[in-house]
Amino acid sequence: MTGIRVYPGTKVYILLPSNGETGGLELLHQLSYRLRTHLDIDASLYWPFDITSNPTADAYAIYNNPTVYSIEDTPNNILIYPEVCSVFPYVDRQRNINKIMWWLSVDNFYISRILSSKLNFFFHRIANKICWIFGRGIVYDVPAVASERISKSSKNLCEDRMATQANFLFCQSMYAHDFLINSGFSREKLFYLSDYLNEDFLKINTPRSGKENIVAYNPKKGFLFTRQIIEPSSSITFVPLINMSRQQMLETLQRAKVYIDFGNHPGKDRIPREAAILGCCVITGKRGSAAFYEDIPIPDEYKFDDKEENIHRIIHRVRDCLENYEERAKDFEHYRRVIRDEPSKFIADLRNIFVR
């Protein structure tokens, strides 16, 4: 596969969909930073929204990326944008620039469309918000319900204007790569470009002596199934990563011996990787990227279909990790090595993609 041509005057614009703090937004900042510092490419963040607002969250100021509010729509320039529907109007108006759609997730491509209308799942979302405020998790797994529509919608993906107008497609996960191939896109248009955890995070030292018999979980994802694991396990301490600052969440993962995640895994999620680096045994479902060893390279015995008949086996696996933590933690050394190698692989992939 040939790479994407970069000319002496090429400018690369990376469209930010919002100015919040998420793993996907940090990745867009990381991309701009790596293109500038390692490939010597003229890269900028593109903020097409209110110019009086600050497009860069304080947490991402460390990347020191330049920001522009308009772009030069010429054939030698490149516009990179994430898969969420909110950016489409700003992509669609460009006529000459080379466009690269970066599939940071699969499910969110559809979910962002479904949830863009306040009428869709209105009752479910209000109920979840109320329960979330009072620290009770969620009562409706809206992403899971919305994801059920994906298989029906994906059949027409090759006719979707947002996807088809892209000259190239980047895939953050093998889940996305497999999905796009099965949806009819040519391999010649696809490039694998994943992500990496903040390198300062990778330097955090977590002594195993400080671990406690705690199981951490994210109540925003897969909670309805996770609740079925929690309810019959009164002797196990489950701690939801809820109503916590970023620092409090990391401290909780440093204390926990196990992290479980039965969410929809729309892309290569960061929390499972953060949990692994902080010394947790990781147990997941098999939805989305979790079904792919390349995305979550942990032994098969730590992945389960989220079905009622597997609940007993999952609880047994959790207890095993708590009671035999020192031995079971070794099963995740490969996963941790892969995660620690991701920054260098990201740079190597960029050099293979962009050619002069």
mmCIF file of N, CA and C in Angstrom, residues 43-156:
data_model
loop_
_atom_site.group_PDB
_atom_site.id
_atom_site.type_symbol
_atom_site.label_atom_id
_atom_site.label_comp_id
_atom_site.label_asym_id
_atom_site.label_seq_id
_atom_site.Cartn_x
_atom_site.Cartn_y
_atom_site.Cartn_z
ATOM 1 N N ALA A 43 1.362 21.220 10.734
ATOM 2 C CA ALA A 43 0.070 20.738 11.202
ATOM 3 C C ALA A 43 -0.538 21.714 12.202
ATOM 4 N N SER A 44 -1.845 21.904 12.105
ATOM 5 C CA SER A 44 -2.563 22.802 13.007
ATOM 6 C C SER A 44 -3.891 22.175 13.400
ATOM 7 N N LEU A 45 -4.388 22.563 14.561
ATOM 8 C CA LEU A 45 -5.748 22.218 14.942
ATOM 9 C C LEU A 45 -6.696 23.185 14.251
ATOM 10 N N TYR A 46 -7.801 22.683 13.760
ATOM 11 C CA TYR A 46 -8.794 23.513 13.077
ATOM 12 C C TYR A 46 -10.036 23.615 13.965
ATOM 13 N N TRP A 47 -10.368 24.841 14.362
ATOM 14 C CA TRP A 47 -11.521 25.112 15.225
ATOM 15 C C TRP A 47 -12.527 25.940 14.423
ATOM 16 N N PRO A 48 -13.572 25.307 13.882
ATOM 17 C CA PRO A 48 -14.519 26.024 13.012
ATOM 18 C C PRO A 48 -15.669 26.674 13.765
ATOM 19 N N PHE A 49 -15.644 26.574 15.086
ATOM 20 C CA PHE A 49 -16.765 27.065 15.883
ATOM 21 C C PHE A 49 -16.501 28.490 16.380
ATOM 22 N N ASP A 50 -17.124 28.881 17.437
ATOM 23 C CA ASP A 50 -17.021 30.228 17.989
ATOM 24 C C ASP A 50 -15.565 30.584 18.283
ATOM 25 N N ILE A 51 -15.050 31.587 17.597
ATOM 26 C CA ILE A 51 -13.631 31.939 17.756
ATOM 27 C C ILE A 51 -13.346 32.602 19.094
ATOM 28 N N THR A 52 -14.390 33.000 19.813
ATOM 29 C CA THR A 52 -14.160 33.603 21.138
ATOM 30 C C THR A 52 -13.986 32.544 22.215
ATOM 31 N N SER A 53 -14.311 31.283 21.909
ATOM 32 C CA SER A 53 -14.137 30.204 22.888
ATOM 33 C C SER A 53 -12.737 29.618 22.763
ATOM 34 N N ASN A 54 -12.261 29.049 23.849
ATOM 35 C CA ASN A 54 -10.922 28.451 23.855
ATOM 36 C C ASN A 54 -11.016 27.013 23.354
ATOM 37 N N PRO A 55 -10.415 26.696 22.213
ATOM 38 C CA PRO A 55 -10.558 25.347 21.656
ATOM 39 C C PRO A 55 -9.710 24.291 22.368
ATOM 40 N N THR A 56 -8.757 24.725 23.181
ATOM 41 C CA THR A 56 -7.834 23.786 23.813
ATOM 42 C C THR A 56 -8.069 23.716 25.314
ATOM 43 N N ALA A 57 -8.464 22.539 25.792
ATOM 44 C CA ALA A 57 -8.624 22.337 27.226
ATOM 45 C C ALA A 57 -7.267 22.487 27.913
ATOM 46 N N ASP A 58 -7.285 22.925 29.140
ATOM 47 C CA ASP A 58 -6.041 23.164 29.878
ATOM 48 C C ASP A 58 -5.149 21.930 29.902
ATOM 49 N N ALA A 59 -5.754 20.746 29.980
ATOM 50 C CA ALA A 59 -4.980 19.511 30.073
ATOM 51 C C ALA A 59 -4.139 19.255 28.832
ATOM 52 N N TYR A 60 -4.534 19.863 27.686
ATOM 53 C CA TYR A 60 -3.835 19.604 26.431
ATOM 54 C C TYR A 60 -2.938 20.762 25.995
ATOM 55 N N ALA A 61 -2.804 21.746 26.859
ATOM 56 C CA ALA A 61 -1.918 22.872 26.546
ATOM 57 C C ALA A 61 -0.468 22.416 26.430
ATOM 58 N N ILE A 62 -0.135 21.278 27.052
ATOM 59 C CA ILE A 62 1.235 20.761 27.021
ATOM 60 C C ILE A 62 1.697 20.462 25.597
ATOM 61 N N TYR A 63 0.772 20.215 24.684
ATOM 62 C CA TYR A 63 1.156 19.890 23.307
ATOM 63 C C TYR A 63 1.500 21.136 22.496
ATOM 64 N N ASN A 64 1.098 22.290 22.995
ATOM 65 C CA ASN A 64 1.485 23.563 22.383
ATOM 66 C C ASN A 64 1.196 23.610 20.885
ATOM 67 N N ASN A 65 0.007 23.121 20.522
ATOM 68 C CA ASN A 65 -0.363 23.076 19.107
ATOM 69 C C ASN A 65 -0.932 24.415 18.631
ATOM 70 N N PRO A 66 -0.558 24.854 17.446
ATOM 71 C CA PRO A 66 -1.188 26.053 16.880
ATOM 72 C C PRO A 66 -2.631 25.747 16.472
ATOM 73 N N THR A 67 -3.475 26.761 16.536
ATOM 74 C CA THR A 67 -4.884 26.607 16.163
ATOM 75 C C THR A 67 -5.233 27.612 15.071
ATOM 76 N N VAL A 68 -5.993 27.163 14.084
ATOM 77 C CA VAL A 68 -6.470 28.065 13.029
ATOM 78 C C VAL A 68 -7.993 28.028 13.014
ATOM 79 N N TYR A 69 -8.590 29.106 12.486
ATOM 80 C CA TYR A 69 -10.047 29.220 12.458
ATOM 81 C C TYR A 69 -10.605 29.166 11.041
ATOM 82 N N SER A 70 -9.708 29.034 10.077
ATOM 83 C CA SER A 70 -10.099 28.824 8.683
ATOM 84 C C SER A 70 -8.994 28.014 8.022
ATOM 85 N N ILE A 71 -9.310 27.386 6.904
ATOM 86 C CA ILE A 71 -8.313 26.546 6.249
ATOM 87 C C ILE A 71 -8.187 26.906 4.777
ATOM 88 N N GLU A 72 -7.042 26.536 4.197
ATOM 89 C CA GLU A 72 -6.805 26.754 2.773
ATOM 90 C C GLU A 72 -7.265 25.506 2.023
ATOM 91 N N ASP A 73 -8.337 25.638 1.299
ATOM 92 C CA ASP A 73 -8.966 24.508 0.612
ATOM 93 C C ASP A 73 -8.291 24.267 -0.734
ATOM 94 N N THR A 74 -7.076 23.709 -0.682
ATOM 95 C CA THR A 74 -6.305 23.465 -1.897
ATOM 96 C C THR A 74 -5.935 21.983 -1.994
ATOM 97 N N PRO A 75 -5.675 21.473 -3.211
ATOM 98 C CA PRO A 75 -5.450 20.028 -3.414
ATOM 99 C C PRO A 75 -4.250 19.450 -2.680
ATOM 100 N N ASN A 76 -3.243 20.254 -2.365
ATOM 101 C CA ASN A 76 -2.054 19.723 -1.700
ATOM 102 C C ASN A 76 -2.203 19.672 -0.182
ATOM 103 N N ASN A 77 -3.251 20.266 0.348
ATOM 104 C CA ASN A 77 -3.458 20.273 1.798
ATOM 105 C C ASN A 77 -4.322 19.093 2.230
ATOM 106 N N ILE A 78 -4.333 18.851 3.531
ATOM 107 C CA ILE A 78 -5.012 17.670 4.088
ATOM 108 C C ILE A 78 -5.875 18.088 5.268
ATOM 109 N N LEU A 79 -7.099 17.589 5.311
ATOM 110 C CA LEU A 79 -8.000 17.810 6.442
ATOM 111 C C LEU A 79 -8.305 16.456 7.078
ATOM 112 N N ILE A 80 -7.985 16.322 8.365
ATOM 113 C CA ILE A 80 -8.257 15.099 9.111
ATOM 114 C C ILE A 80 -9.382 15.385 10.105
ATOM 115 N N TYR A 81 -10.385 14.529 10.124
ATOM 116 C CA TYR A 81 -11.526 14.771 11.007
ATOM 117 C C TYR A 81 -12.022 13.463 11.618
ATOM 118 N N PRO A 82 -12.557 13.523 12.848
ATOM 119 C CA PRO A 82 -13.090 12.319 13.487
ATOM 120 C C PRO A 82 -14.443 11.948 12.904
ATOM 121 N N GLU A 83 -14.951 10.795 13.313
ATOM 122 C CA GLU A 83 -16.134 10.223 12.671
ATOM 123 C C GLU A 83 -17.469 10.759 13.182
ATOM 124 N N VAL A 84 -17.472 11.656 14.156
ATOM 125 C CA VAL A 84 -18.734 12.125 14.731
ATOM 126 C C VAL A 84 -19.461 13.074 13.781
ATOM 127 N N CYS A 85 -20.783 13.021 13.814
ATOM 128 C CA CYS A 85 -21.576 13.730 12.811
ATOM 129 C C CYS A 85 -21.520 15.249 12.950
ATOM 130 N N SER A 86 -21.155 15.768 14.116
ATOM 131 C CA SER A 86 -21.163 17.216 14.332
ATOM 132 C C SER A 86 -20.164 17.956 13.444
ATOM 133 N N VAL A 87 -19.140 17.256 12.945
ATOM 134 C CA VAL A 87 -18.123 17.927 12.122
ATOM 135 C C VAL A 87 -18.498 17.941 10.647
ATOM 136 N N PHE A 88 -19.512 17.185 10.270
ATOM 137 C CA PHE A 88 -19.804 16.995 8.852
ATOM 138 C C PHE A 88 -20.034 18.298 8.088
ATOM 139 N N PRO A 89 -20.812 19.260 8.606
ATOM 140 C CA PRO A 89 -21.024 20.492 7.828
ATOM 141 C C PRO A 89 -19.735 21.225 7.499
ATOM 142 N N TYR A 90 -18.738 21.139 8.383
ATOM 143 C CA TYR A 90 -17.483 21.857 8.174
ATOM 144 C C TYR A 90 -16.551 21.102 7.229
ATOM 145 N N VAL A 91 -16.785 19.798 7.099
ATOM 146 C CA VAL A 91 -16.028 18.991 6.143
ATOM 147 C C VAL A 91 -16.651 19.101 4.759
ATOM 148 N N ASP A 92 -17.960 19.060 4.710
ATOM 149 C CA ASP A 92 -18.687 19.003 3.450
ATOM 150 C C ASP A 92 -18.495 20.260 2.604
ATOM 151 N N ARG A 93 -18.248 21.387 3.262
ATOM 152 C CA ARG A 93 -18.118 22.643 2.510
ATOM 153 C C ARG A 93 -16.781 22.757 1.782
ATOM 154 N N GLN A 94 -15.809 21.904 2.138
ATOM 155 C CA GLN A 94 -14.505 21.933 1.471
ATOM 156 C C GLN A 94 -14.577 21.135 0.178
ATOM 157 N N ARG A 95 -14.039 21.677 -0.884
ATOM 158 C CA ARG A 95 -14.184 21.053 -2.192
ATOM 159 C C ARG A 95 -12.874 20.491 -2.773
ATOM 160 N N ASN A 96 -11.739 21.038 -2.372
ATOM 161 C CA ASN A 96 -10.483 20.687 -3.040
ATOM 162 C C ASN A 96 -9.485 19.954 -2.150
ATOM 163 N N ILE A 97 -9.562 20.155 -0.878
ATOM 164 C CA ILE A 97 -8.591 19.602 0.053
ATOM 165 C C ILE A 97 -8.714 18.080 0.135
ATOM 166 N N ASN A 98 -7.620 17.387 0.412
ATOM 167 C CA ASN A 98 -7.659 15.945 0.648
ATOM 168 C C ASN A 98 -8.249 15.686 2.025
ATOM 169 N N LYS A 99 -9.211 14.784 2.085
ATOM 170 C CA LYS A 99 -9.925 14.532 3.338
ATOM 171 C C LYS A 99 -9.609 13.139 3.881
ATOM 172 N N ILE A 100 -9.342 13.112 5.186
ATOM 173 C CA ILE A 100 -9.080 11.846 5.864
ATOM 174 C C ILE A 100 -10.038 11.737 7.041
ATOM 175 N N MET A 101 -10.889 10.746 7.001
ATOM 176 C CA MET A 101 -11.829 10.506 8.095
ATOM 177 C C MET A 101 -11.199 9.500 9.048
ATOM 178 N N TRP A 102 -11.024 9.903 10.300
ATOM 179 C CA TRP A 102 -10.359 9.049 11.293
ATOM 180 C C TRP A 102 -11.423 8.379 12.151
ATOM 181 N N TRP A 103 -11.562 7.076 11.976
ATOM 182 C CA TRP A 103 -12.538 6.307 12.739
ATOM 183 C C TRP A 103 -11.971 6.010 14.131
ATOM 184 N N LEU A 104 -12.157 6.965 15.045
ATOM 185 C CA LEU A 104 -11.717 6.758 16.425
ATOM 186 C C LEU A 104 -12.606 5.736 17.113
ATOM 187 N N SER A 105 -13.780 5.545 16.571
ATOM 188 C CA SER A 105 -14.680 4.498 17.052
ATOM 189 C C SER A 105 -15.555 4.080 15.881
ATOM 190 N N VAL A 106 -16.295 3.018 16.072
ATOM 191 C CA VAL A 106 -17.297 2.610 15.089
ATOM 192 C C VAL A 106 -18.667 3.026 15.586
ATOM 193 N N ASP A 107 -19.009 2.578 16.773
ATOM 194 C CA ASP A 107 -20.353 2.800 17.306
ATOM 195 C C ASP A 107 -20.710 4.283 17.379
ATOM 196 N N ASN A 108 -19.742 5.113 17.743
ATOM 197 C CA ASN A 108 -20.045 6.529 17.938
ATOM 198 C C ASN A 108 -20.384 7.252 16.634
ATOM 199 N N PHE A 109 -19.983 6.674 15.505
ATOM 200 C CA PHE A 109 -20.372 7.236 14.221
ATOM 201 C C PHE A 109 -21.896 7.242 14.106
ATOM 202 N N TYR A 110 -22.503 6.149 14.522
ATOM 203 C CA TYR A 110 -23.955 6.032 14.467
ATOM 204 C C TYR A 110 -24.627 6.642 15.692
ATOM 205 N N ILE A 111 -24.034 6.397 16.865
ATOM 206 C CA ILE A 111 -24.638 6.902 18.092
ATOM 207 C C ILE A 111 -24.685 8.427 18.087
ATOM 208 N N SER A 112 -23.652 9.069 17.548
ATOM 209 C CA SER A 112 -23.636 10.534 17.519
ATOM 210 C C SER A 112 -24.780 11.058 16.662
ATOM 211 N N ARG A 113 -25.167 10.317 15.649
ATOM 212 C CA ARG A 113 -26.294 10.716 14.816
ATOM 213 C C ARG A 113 -27.621 10.494 15.540
ATOM 214 N N ILE A 114 -27.718 9.336 16.160
ATOM 215 C CA ILE A 114 -28.955 9.013 16.867
ATOM 216 C C ILE A 114 -29.191 9.995 18.007
ATOM 217 N N LEU A 115 -28.121 10.303 18.755
ATOM 218 C CA LEU A 115 -28.266 11.162 19.920
ATOM 219 C C LEU A 115 -28.208 12.647 19.580
ATOM 220 N N SER A 116 -27.945 12.966 18.302
ATOM 221 C CA SER A 116 -27.929 14.384 17.927
ATOM 222 C C SER A 116 -29.325 14.989 17.996
ATOM 223 N N SER A 117 -30.336 14.138 17.918
ATOM 224 C CA SER A 117 -31.715 14.589 18.109
ATOM 225 C C SER A 117 -32.101 14.386 19.564
ATOM 226 N N LYS A 118 -32.523 15.440 20.212
ATOM 227 C CA LYS A 118 -32.886 15.347 21.627
ATOM 228 C C LYS A 118 -34.119 14.490 21.847
ATOM 229 N N LEU A 119 -34.850 14.188 20.779
ATOM 230 C CA LEU A 119 -36.051 13.381 20.917
ATOM 231 C C LEU A 119 -35.741 11.891 21.027
ATOM 232 N N ASN A 120 -34.605 11.477 20.431
ATOM 233 C CA ASN A 120 -34.239 10.067 20.488
ATOM 234 C C ASN A 120 -33.823 9.678 21.895
ATOM 235 N N PHE A 121 -34.439 8.654 22.436
ATOM 236 C CA PHE A 121 -34.148 8.156 23.786
ATOM 237 C C PHE A 121 -34.292 9.258 24.836
ATOM 238 N N PHE A 122 -35.226 10.189 24.624
ATOM 239 C CA PHE A 122 -35.376 11.320 25.538
ATOM 240 C C PHE A 122 -35.628 10.859 26.972
ATOM 241 N N PHE A 123 -36.603 9.997 27.158
ATOM 242 C CA PHE A 123 -36.928 9.524 28.503
ATOM 243 C C PHE A 123 -35.751 8.776 29.120
ATOM 244 N N HIS A 124 -35.130 7.911 28.330
ATOM 245 C CA HIS A 124 -34.005 7.119 28.824
ATOM 246 C C HIS A 124 -32.862 8.026 29.285
ATOM 247 N N ARG A 125 -32.586 9.068 28.506
ATOM 248 C CA ARG A 125 -31.461 9.958 28.821
ATOM 249 C C ARG A 125 -31.741 10.789 30.071
ATOM 250 N N ILE A 126 -32.996 11.253 30.207
ATOM 251 C CA ILE A 126 -33.352 12.024 31.397
ATOM 252 C C ILE A 126 -33.263 11.154 32.647
ATOM 253 N N ALA A 127 -33.778 9.924 32.552
ATOM 254 C CA ALA A 127 -33.722 9.009 33.693
ATOM 255 C C ALA A 127 -32.279 8.715 34.076
ATOM 256 N N ASN A 128 -31.436 8.497 33.071
ATOM 257 C CA ASN A 128 -30.028 8.243 33.355
ATOM 258 C C ASN A 128 -29.360 9.440 34.016
ATOM 259 N N LYS A 129 -29.684 10.640 33.541
ATOM 260 C CA LYS A 129 -29.077 11.846 34.095
ATOM 261 C C LYS A 129 -29.441 12.023 35.559
ATOM 262 N N ILE A 130 -30.708 11.777 35.881
ATOM 263 C CA ILE A 130 -31.155 11.910 37.270
ATOM 264 C C ILE A 130 -30.444 10.892 38.158
ATOM 265 N N CYS A 131 -30.387 9.664 37.700
ATOM 266 C CA CYS A 131 -29.719 8.615 38.484
ATOM 267 C C CYS A 131 -28.226 8.896 38.621
ATOM 268 N N TRP A 132 -27.647 9.448 37.563
ATOM 269 C CA TRP A 132 -26.206 9.751 37.597
ATOM 270 C C TRP A 132 -25.914 10.834 38.631
ATOM 271 N N ILE A 133 -26.763 11.844 38.680
ATOM 272 C CA ILE A 133 -26.578 12.939 39.632
ATOM 273 C C ILE A 133 -26.588 12.417 41.060
ATOM 274 N N PHE A 134 -27.435 11.444 41.313
ATOM 275 C CA PHE A 134 -27.556 10.898 42.662
ATOM 276 C C PHE A 134 -26.636 9.692 42.901
ATOM 277 N N GLY A 135 -25.687 9.493 41.961
ATOM 278 C CA GLY A 135 -24.667 8.472 42.162
ATOM 279 C C GLY A 135 -25.160 7.048 42.083
ATOM 280 N N ARG A 136 -26.223 6.803 41.325
ATOM 281 C CA ARG A 136 -26.803 5.462 41.252
ATOM 282 C C ARG A 136 -26.534 4.782 39.904
ATOM 283 N N GLY A 137 -25.561 5.301 39.161
ATOM 284 C CA GLY A 137 -25.276 4.709 37.867
ATOM 285 C C GLY A 137 -26.369 5.035 36.867
ATOM 286 N N ILE A 138 -26.597 4.127 35.927
ATOM 287 C CA ILE A 138 -27.621 4.349 34.905
ATOM 288 C C ILE A 138 -28.684 3.263 35.002
ATOM 289 N N VAL A 139 -29.841 3.555 34.459
ATOM 290 C CA VAL A 139 -30.913 2.561 34.425
ATOM 291 C C VAL A 139 -31.166 2.065 33.008
ATOM 292 N N TYR A 140 -30.686 2.830 32.028
ATOM 293 C CA TYR A 140 -30.820 2.427 30.631
ATOM 294 C C TYR A 140 -29.455 2.503 29.951
ATOM 295 N N ASP A 141 -29.073 1.446 29.272
ATOM 296 C CA ASP A 141 -27.806 1.431 28.544
ATOM 297 C C ASP A 141 -28.065 1.957 27.134
ATOM 298 N N VAL A 142 -28.134 3.279 27.023
ATOM 299 C CA VAL A 142 -28.484 3.908 25.751
ATOM 300 C C VAL A 142 -27.502 3.540 24.634
ATOM 301 N N PRO A 143 -26.165 3.606 24.849
ATOM 302 C CA PRO A 143 -25.249 3.216 23.771
ATOM 303 C C PRO A 143 -25.475 1.793 23.287
ATOM 304 N N ALA A 144 -25.784 0.880 24.218
ATOM 305 C CA ALA A 144 -26.011 -0.508 23.821
ATOM 306 C C ALA A 144 -27.265 -0.625 22.960
ATOM 307 N N VAL A 145 -28.315 0.082 23.358
ATOM 308 C CA VAL A 145 -29.558 0.053 22.578
ATOM 309 C C VAL A 145 -29.327 0.692 21.211
ATOM 310 N N ALA A 146 -28.638 1.835 21.215
ATOM 311 C CA ALA A 146 -28.366 2.522 19.949
ATOM 312 C C ALA A 146 -27.481 1.666 19.046
ATOM 313 N N SER A 147 -26.558 0.930 19.661
ATOM 314 C CA SER A 147 -25.636 0.105 18.880
ATOM 315 C C SER A 147 -26.351 -1.003 18.127
ATOM 316 N N GLU A 148 -27.518 -1.401 18.620
ATOM 317 C CA GLU A 148 -28.270 -2.452 17.949
ATOM 318 C C GLU A 148 -28.714 -2.013 16.550
ATOM 319 N N ARG A 149 -28.743 -0.708 16.330
ATOM 320 C CA ARG A 149 -29.143 -0.198 15.020
ATOM 321 C C ARG A 149 -27.984 -0.184 14.033
ATOM 322 N N ILE A 150 -26.771 -0.402 14.533
ATOM 323 C CA ILE A 150 -25.588 -0.259 13.691
ATOM 324 C C ILE A 150 -25.589 -1.266 12.552
ATOM 325 N N SER A 151 -25.890 -2.533 12.864
ATOM 326 C CA SER A 151 -25.822 -3.562 11.834
ATOM 327 C C SER A 151 -26.771 -3.253 10.681
ATOM 328 N N LYS A 152 -27.910 -2.639 10.998
ATOM 329 C CA LYS A 152 -28.855 -2.279 9.952
ATOM 330 C C LYS A 152 -28.350 -1.091 9.144
ATOM 331 N N SER A 153 -27.780 -0.109 9.842
ATOM 332 C CA SER A 153 -27.323 1.106 9.170
ATOM 333 C C SER A 153 -26.069 0.877 8.344
ATOM 334 N N SER A 154 -25.202 -0.030 8.796
ATOM 335 C CA SER A 154 -23.899 -0.202 8.160
ATOM 336 C C SER A 154 -23.999 -0.748 6.739
ATOM 337 N N LYS A 155 -25.125 -1.348 6.409
ATOM 338 C CA LYS A 155 -25.265 -1.911 5.071
ATOM 339 C C LYS A 155 -25.184 -0.834 3.996
ATOM 340 N N ASN A 156 -25.532 0.396 4.354
ATOM 341 C CA ASN A 156 -25.529 1.483 3.390
ATOM 342 C C ASN A 156 -24.348 2.439 3.606
#
